[in-house]
Coordinates of C-alpha atoms in Angstrom, one line a residue:
X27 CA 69.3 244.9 -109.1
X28 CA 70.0 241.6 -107.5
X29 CA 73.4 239.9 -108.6
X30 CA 73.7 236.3 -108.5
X31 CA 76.9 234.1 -109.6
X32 CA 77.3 231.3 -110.7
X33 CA 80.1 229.3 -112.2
X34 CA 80.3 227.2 -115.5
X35 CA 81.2 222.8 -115.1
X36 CA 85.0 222.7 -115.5
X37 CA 87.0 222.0 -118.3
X38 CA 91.0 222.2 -118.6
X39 CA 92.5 225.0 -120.0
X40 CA 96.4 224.5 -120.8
X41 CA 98.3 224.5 -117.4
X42 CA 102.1 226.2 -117.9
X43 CA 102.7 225.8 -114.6
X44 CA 101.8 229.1 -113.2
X45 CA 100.5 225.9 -113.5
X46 CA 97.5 225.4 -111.4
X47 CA 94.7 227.6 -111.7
X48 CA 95.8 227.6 -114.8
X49 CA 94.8 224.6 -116.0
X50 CA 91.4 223.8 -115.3
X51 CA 89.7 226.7 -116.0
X52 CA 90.2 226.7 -119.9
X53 CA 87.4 223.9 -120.1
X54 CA 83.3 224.1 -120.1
X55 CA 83.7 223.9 -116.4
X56 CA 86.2 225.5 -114.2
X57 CA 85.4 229.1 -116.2
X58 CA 84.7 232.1 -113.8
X59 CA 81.3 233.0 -115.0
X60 CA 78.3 235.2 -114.1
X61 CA 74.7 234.5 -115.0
X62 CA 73.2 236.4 -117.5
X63 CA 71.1 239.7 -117.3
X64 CA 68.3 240.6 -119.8
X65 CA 69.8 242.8 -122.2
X66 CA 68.9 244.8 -125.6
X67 CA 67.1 242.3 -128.1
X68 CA 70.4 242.3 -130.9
X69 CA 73.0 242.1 -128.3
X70 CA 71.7 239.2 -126.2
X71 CA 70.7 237.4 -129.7
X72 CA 74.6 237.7 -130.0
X73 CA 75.7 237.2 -126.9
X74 CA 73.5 233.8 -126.6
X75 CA 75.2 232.6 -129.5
X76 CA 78.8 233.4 -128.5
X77 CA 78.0 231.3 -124.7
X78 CA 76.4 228.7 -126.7
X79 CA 79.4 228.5 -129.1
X80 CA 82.1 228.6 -125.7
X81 CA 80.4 225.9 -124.3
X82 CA 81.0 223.8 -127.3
X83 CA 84.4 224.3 -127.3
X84 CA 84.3 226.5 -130.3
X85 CA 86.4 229.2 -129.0
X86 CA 87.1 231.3 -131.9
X87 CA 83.5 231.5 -132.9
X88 CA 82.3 232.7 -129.6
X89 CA 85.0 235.6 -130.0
X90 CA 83.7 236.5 -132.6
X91 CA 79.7 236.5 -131.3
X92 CA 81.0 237.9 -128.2
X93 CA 82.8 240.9 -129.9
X94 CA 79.1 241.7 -131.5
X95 CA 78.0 241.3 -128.3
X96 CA 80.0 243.8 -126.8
X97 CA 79.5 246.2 -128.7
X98 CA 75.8 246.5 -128.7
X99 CA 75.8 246.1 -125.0
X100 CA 79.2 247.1 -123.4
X101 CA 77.8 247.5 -120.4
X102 CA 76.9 243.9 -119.7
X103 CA 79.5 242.3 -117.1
X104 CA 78.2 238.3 -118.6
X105 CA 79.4 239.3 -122.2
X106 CA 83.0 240.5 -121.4
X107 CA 83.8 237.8 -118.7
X108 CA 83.0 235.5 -121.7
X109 CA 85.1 236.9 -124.1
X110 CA 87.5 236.9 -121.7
X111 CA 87.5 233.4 -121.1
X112 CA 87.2 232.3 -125.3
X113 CA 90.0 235.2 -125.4
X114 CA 92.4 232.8 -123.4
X115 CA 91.0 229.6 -124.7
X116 CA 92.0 230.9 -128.1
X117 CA 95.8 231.9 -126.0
X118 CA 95.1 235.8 -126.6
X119 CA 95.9 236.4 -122.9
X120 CA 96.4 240.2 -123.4
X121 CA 93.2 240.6 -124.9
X122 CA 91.7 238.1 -122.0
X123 CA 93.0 241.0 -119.6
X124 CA 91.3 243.7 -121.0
X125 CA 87.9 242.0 -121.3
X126 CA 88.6 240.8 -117.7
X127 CA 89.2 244.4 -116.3
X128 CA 85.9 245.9 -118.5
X129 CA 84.4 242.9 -116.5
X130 CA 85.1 244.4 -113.0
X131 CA 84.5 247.9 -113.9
X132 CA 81.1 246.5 -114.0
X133 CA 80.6 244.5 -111.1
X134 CA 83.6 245.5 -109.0
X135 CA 82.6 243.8 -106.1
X136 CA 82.5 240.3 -107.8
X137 CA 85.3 237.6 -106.7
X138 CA 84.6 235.4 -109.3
X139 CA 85.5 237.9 -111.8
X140 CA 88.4 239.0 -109.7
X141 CA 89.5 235.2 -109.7
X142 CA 88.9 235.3 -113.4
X143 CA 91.7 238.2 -113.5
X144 CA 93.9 236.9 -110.9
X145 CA 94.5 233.6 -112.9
X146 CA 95.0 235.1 -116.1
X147 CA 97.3 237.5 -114.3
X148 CA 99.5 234.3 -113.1
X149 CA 99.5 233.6 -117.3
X150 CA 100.9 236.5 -118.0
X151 CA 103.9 236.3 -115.4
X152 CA 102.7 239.2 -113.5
X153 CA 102.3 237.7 -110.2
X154 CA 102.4 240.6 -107.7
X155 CA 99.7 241.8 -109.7
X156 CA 97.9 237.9 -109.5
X157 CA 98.5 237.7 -106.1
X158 CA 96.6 241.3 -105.1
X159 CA 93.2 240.4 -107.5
X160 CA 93.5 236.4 -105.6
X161 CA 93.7 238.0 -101.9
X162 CA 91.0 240.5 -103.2
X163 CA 88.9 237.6 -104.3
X164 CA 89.2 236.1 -101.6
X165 CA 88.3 238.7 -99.3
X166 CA 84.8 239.6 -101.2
X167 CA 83.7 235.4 -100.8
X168 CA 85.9 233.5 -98.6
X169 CA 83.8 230.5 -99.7
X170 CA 83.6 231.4 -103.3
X171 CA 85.0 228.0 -105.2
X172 CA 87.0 230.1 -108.0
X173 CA 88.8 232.8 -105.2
X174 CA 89.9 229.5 -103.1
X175 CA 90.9 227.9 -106.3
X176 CA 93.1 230.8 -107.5
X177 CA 94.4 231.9 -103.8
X178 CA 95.4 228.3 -103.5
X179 CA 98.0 228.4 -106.7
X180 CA 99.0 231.6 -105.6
X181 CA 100.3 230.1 -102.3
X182 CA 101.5 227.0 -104.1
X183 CA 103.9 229.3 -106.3
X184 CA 104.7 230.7 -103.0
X185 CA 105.6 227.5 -101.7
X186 CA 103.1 227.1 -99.1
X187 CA 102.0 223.4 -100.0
X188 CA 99.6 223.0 -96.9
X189 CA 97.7 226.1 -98.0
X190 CA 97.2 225.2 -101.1
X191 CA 96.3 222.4 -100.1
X192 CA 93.3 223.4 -97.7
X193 CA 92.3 225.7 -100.4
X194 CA 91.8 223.0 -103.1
X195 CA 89.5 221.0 -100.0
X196 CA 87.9 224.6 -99.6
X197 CA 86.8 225.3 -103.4
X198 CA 85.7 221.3 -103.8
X199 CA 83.3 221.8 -100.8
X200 CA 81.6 224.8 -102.6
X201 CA 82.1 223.3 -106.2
X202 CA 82.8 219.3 -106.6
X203 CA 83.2 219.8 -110.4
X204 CA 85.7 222.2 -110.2
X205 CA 88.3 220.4 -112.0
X206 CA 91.3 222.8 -111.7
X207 CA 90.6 222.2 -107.6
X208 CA 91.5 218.7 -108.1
X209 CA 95.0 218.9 -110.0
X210 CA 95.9 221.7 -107.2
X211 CA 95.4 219.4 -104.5
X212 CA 97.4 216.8 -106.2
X213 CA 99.9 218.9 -106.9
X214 CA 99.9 220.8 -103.4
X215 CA 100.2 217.1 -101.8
X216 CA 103.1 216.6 -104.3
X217 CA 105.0 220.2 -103.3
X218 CA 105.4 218.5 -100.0
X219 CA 107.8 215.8 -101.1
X220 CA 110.0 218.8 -103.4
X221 CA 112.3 219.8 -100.1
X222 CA 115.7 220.1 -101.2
X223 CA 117.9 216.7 -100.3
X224 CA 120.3 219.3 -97.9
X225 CA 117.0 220.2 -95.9
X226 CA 115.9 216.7 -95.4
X227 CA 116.6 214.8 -91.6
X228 CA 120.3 214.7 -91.4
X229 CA 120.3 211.8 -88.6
X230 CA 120.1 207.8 -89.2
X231 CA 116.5 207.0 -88.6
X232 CA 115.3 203.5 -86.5
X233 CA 113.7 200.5 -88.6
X234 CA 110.1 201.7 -87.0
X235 CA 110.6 205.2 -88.0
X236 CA 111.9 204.7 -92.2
X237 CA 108.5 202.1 -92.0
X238 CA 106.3 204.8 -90.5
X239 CA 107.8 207.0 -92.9
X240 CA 107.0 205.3 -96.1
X241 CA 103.6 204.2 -94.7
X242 CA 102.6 207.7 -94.6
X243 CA 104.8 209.1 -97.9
X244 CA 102.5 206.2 -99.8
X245 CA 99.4 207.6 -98.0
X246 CA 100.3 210.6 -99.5
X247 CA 101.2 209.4 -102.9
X248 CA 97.5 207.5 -103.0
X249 CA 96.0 210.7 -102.1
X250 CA 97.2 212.5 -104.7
X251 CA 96.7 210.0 -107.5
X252 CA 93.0 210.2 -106.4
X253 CA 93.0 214.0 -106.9
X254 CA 94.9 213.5 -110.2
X255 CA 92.1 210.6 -111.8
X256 CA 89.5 212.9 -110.9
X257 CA 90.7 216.1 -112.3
X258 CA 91.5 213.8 -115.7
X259 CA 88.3 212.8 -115.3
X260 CA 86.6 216.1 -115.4
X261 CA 89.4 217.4 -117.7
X262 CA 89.3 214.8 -120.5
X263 CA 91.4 217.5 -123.0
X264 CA 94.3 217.2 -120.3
X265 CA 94.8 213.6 -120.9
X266 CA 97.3 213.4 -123.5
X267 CA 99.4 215.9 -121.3
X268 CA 102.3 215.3 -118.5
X269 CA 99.6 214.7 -116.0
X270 CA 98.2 211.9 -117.3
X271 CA 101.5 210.2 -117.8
X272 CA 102.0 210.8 -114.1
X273 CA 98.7 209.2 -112.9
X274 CA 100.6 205.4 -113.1
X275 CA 103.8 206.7 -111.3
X276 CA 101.6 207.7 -108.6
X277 CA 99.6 204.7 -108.2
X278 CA 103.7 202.8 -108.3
X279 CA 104.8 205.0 -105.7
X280 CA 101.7 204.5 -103.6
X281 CA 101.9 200.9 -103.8
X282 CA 105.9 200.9 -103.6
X283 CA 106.1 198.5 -106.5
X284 CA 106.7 198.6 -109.7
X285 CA 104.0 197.7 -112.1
X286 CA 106.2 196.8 -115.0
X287 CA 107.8 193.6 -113.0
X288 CA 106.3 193.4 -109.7
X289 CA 109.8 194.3 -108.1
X290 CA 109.7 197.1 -104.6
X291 CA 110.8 200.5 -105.1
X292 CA 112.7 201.0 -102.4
X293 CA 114.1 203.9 -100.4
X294 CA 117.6 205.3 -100.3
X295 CA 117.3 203.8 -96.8
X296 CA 116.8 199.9 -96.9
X297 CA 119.2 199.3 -100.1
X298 CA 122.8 198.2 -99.5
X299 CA 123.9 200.5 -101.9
X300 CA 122.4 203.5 -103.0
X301 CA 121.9 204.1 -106.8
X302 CA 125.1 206.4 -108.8
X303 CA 124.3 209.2 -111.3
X304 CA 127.0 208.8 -113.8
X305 CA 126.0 211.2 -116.4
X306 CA 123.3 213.7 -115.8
X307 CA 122.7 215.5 -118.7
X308 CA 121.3 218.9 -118.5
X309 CA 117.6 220.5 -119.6
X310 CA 117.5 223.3 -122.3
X311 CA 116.9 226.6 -120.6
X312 CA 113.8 227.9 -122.7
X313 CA 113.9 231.5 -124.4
X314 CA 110.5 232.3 -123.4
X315 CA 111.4 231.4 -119.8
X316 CA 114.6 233.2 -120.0
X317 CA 112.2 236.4 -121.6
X318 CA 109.7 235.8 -119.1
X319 CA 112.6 235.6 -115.9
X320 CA 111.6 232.6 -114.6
X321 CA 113.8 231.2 -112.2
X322 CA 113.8 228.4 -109.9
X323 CA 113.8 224.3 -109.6
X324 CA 112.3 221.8 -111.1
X325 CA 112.0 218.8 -108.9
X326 CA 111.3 215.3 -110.3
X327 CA 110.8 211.9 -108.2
X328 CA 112.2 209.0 -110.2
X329 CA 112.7 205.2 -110.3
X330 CA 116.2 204.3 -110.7
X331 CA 115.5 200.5 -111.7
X332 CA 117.3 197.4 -111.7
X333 CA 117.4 197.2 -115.4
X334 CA 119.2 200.6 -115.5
X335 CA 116.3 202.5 -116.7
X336 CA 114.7 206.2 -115.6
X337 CA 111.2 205.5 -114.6
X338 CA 107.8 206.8 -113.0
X339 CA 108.9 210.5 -113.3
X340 CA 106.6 212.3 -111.5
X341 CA 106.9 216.4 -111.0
X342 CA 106.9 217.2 -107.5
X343 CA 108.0 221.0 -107.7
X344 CA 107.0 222.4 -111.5
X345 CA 107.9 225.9 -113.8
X346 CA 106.2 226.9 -116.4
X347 CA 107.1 227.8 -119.8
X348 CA 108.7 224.3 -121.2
X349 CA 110.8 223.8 -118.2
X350 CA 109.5 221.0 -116.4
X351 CA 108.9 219.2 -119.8
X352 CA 112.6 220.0 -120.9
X353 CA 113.4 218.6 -117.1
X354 CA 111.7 215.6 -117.6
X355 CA 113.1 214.6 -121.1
X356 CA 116.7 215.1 -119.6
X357 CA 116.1 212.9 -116.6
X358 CA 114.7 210.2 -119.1
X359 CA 118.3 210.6 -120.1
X360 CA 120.2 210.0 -116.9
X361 CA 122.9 206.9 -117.1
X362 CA 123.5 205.2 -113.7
X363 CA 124.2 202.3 -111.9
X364 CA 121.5 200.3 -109.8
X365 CA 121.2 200.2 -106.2
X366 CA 122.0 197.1 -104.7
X367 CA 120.8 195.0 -101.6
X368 CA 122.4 192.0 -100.1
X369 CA 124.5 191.8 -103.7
X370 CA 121.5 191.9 -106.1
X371 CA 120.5 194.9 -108.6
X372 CA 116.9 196.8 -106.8
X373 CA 115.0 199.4 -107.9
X374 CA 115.3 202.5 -106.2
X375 CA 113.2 205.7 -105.5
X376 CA 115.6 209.3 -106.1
X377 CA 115.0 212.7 -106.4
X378 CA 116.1 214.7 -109.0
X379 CA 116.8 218.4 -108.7
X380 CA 117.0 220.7 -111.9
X381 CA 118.1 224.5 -111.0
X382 CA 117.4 227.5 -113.7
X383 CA 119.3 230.7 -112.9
X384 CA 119.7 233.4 -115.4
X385 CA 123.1 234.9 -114.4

């Protein structure tokens, strides 16, 4: 029989930050999907309902349809990819796994089922397990949209932002909808600016080079608050979230001023005096990230302002599991004192650094 994929429009899931593939792919659009196959009268009748029911957003419902479904024709690879994907939107991730895996046994040679695994494998923390299902993905349909999605947020947990990067690019030019594609490309531009201070150039730059510098950094910054408004756009249910409170940041940094006074955020660089931390409290270490081992940094980019005030947070390296959000809520409660230039209070771009260890 001839197969033929096909992928649902995208619609945001909710991104912990094994955050990337994560987050798209809970919504009416970014799903790994297969087209349907005529089946047995009774289970099709069910399984119609439970796809109609998912693409309304009425998760629960199409479990239940879906679960019918299944059992009157368990060998149908459409019904168990979708109850894998309500399985997840409902947050039963184990489950997901399962009807993910009776998926495959199907159709082994599909990478949009093997993406389908592979992300909800980066849910569960299991990420040498993620990483094999991504690269196998991949290797079935280099071009397939959801295998360069979820390769691409493998190698941006791995750190390699300019893969992720050209991943994101890669999926959009097989799948412009694919809203999960957009917030890793944002986010892979982002990764860029997380180096750790101590790696950064350790030699006095010229006046041409700090401009070049910032020309480009704001460049960057535009780029991804593009990437960002368009993945809110798509996602709609991901606007009352972190990324939407970091589309205005971006626009601020990309236009180096703030949009609360009209003042420049300027760099470490062309103040007289650089901004002092004074008292920089510390984020709560999570239990479930402490159950789940997760270890690593959260980097933030902030404005330090002339009014004495944290703002423009923006996540430049993230972790999952509350620990960017606990991040963030300590830096909003960082006490300082202002940079300076020629004698007057400025605001000031820094970089905050947040380490989670469990020893």
């Amino acid at each position: 029989m001839e197969r033929d994929e096909t992928r649902l429009k995208t619609f945001p899931f909710k991104f912990t930050l094994a955050w990337v593939v994560a987050f798209a792919l809970l919504t009416p659009g970014g799903r790994f999907a297969v087209k349907a196959q005529e089946t047995v009268p009774a289970g099709k009748q069910a399984r119609d309902e439970g796809l109609k029911r998912y693409a309304n957003g009425d998760f629960q419902g199409a479990v239940e349809s879906l679960r019918r479904a299944t059992e009157n024709i368990n060998d149908d690879p459409v019904a168990w990819n979708y109850l894998g994907l309500a399985l997840r939107a409902r947050g039963d991730h184990k489950s997901a796994r399962k009807a993910f895996e009776r998926a495959i046994k199907l159709r082994p040679d599909s990478a949009t089922l093997r993406a389908g695994l592979a992300d909800i494998l980066i849910f569960l923390d299991k990420f040498s397990e993620a990483k094999k299902e991504a690269e196998r993905a991949f290797a079935l349909d280099p071009n397939n949209a959801d295998a360069n999605l979820v390769i691409g947020s493998i190698r941006l947990l791995q750190g390699s932002c300019k893969s992720a990067e050209n991943h994101a690019g890669d999926a959009l030019k097989n799948n412009s909808k694919l809203s999960g594609a957009y917030l890793l490309r944002s986010r892979a531009i982002l990764c860029g600016f997380a180096a750790p201070s101590r790696q950064r150039a350790k030699r006095d730059l010229s006046a041409d080079e700090i401009i070049a510098g910032q020309t480009r950094s704001a460049a960057r910054f535009g780029q991804a608050a593009e990437s960002l408004e368009k993945f809110l756009e798509l996602a709609p249910s991901a606007s009352n979230g972190i990324w939407k409170e970091q589309l205005p940041a971006l626009r601020a940094y990309a236009a180096r001023v703030d949009p609360d006074n009209g003042s420049p955020i300027l760099s470490s660089a062309e103040v007289t005096t650089r901004a002092r931390v004074l008292a920089k409290p510390e984020p709560e270490y999570t239990q479930s990230a402490k159950q789940s081992g997760i270890v690593g940094g959260v980097v933030l980019r902030a404005v330090f302002s002339a009014d004495g005030t944290v703002k423009h947070l923006i996540v430049l390296n993230y972790l999952p599991h509350g620990l960017t959000e606990n991040a963030v809520a300590a830096a909003r409660r960082i006490r300082f004192e202002p940079a300076t230039k020629d004698g007057r209070r400025v605001s000031m771009a820094f970089q905050l650094e947040y380490y989670f260890n469990l020893t």
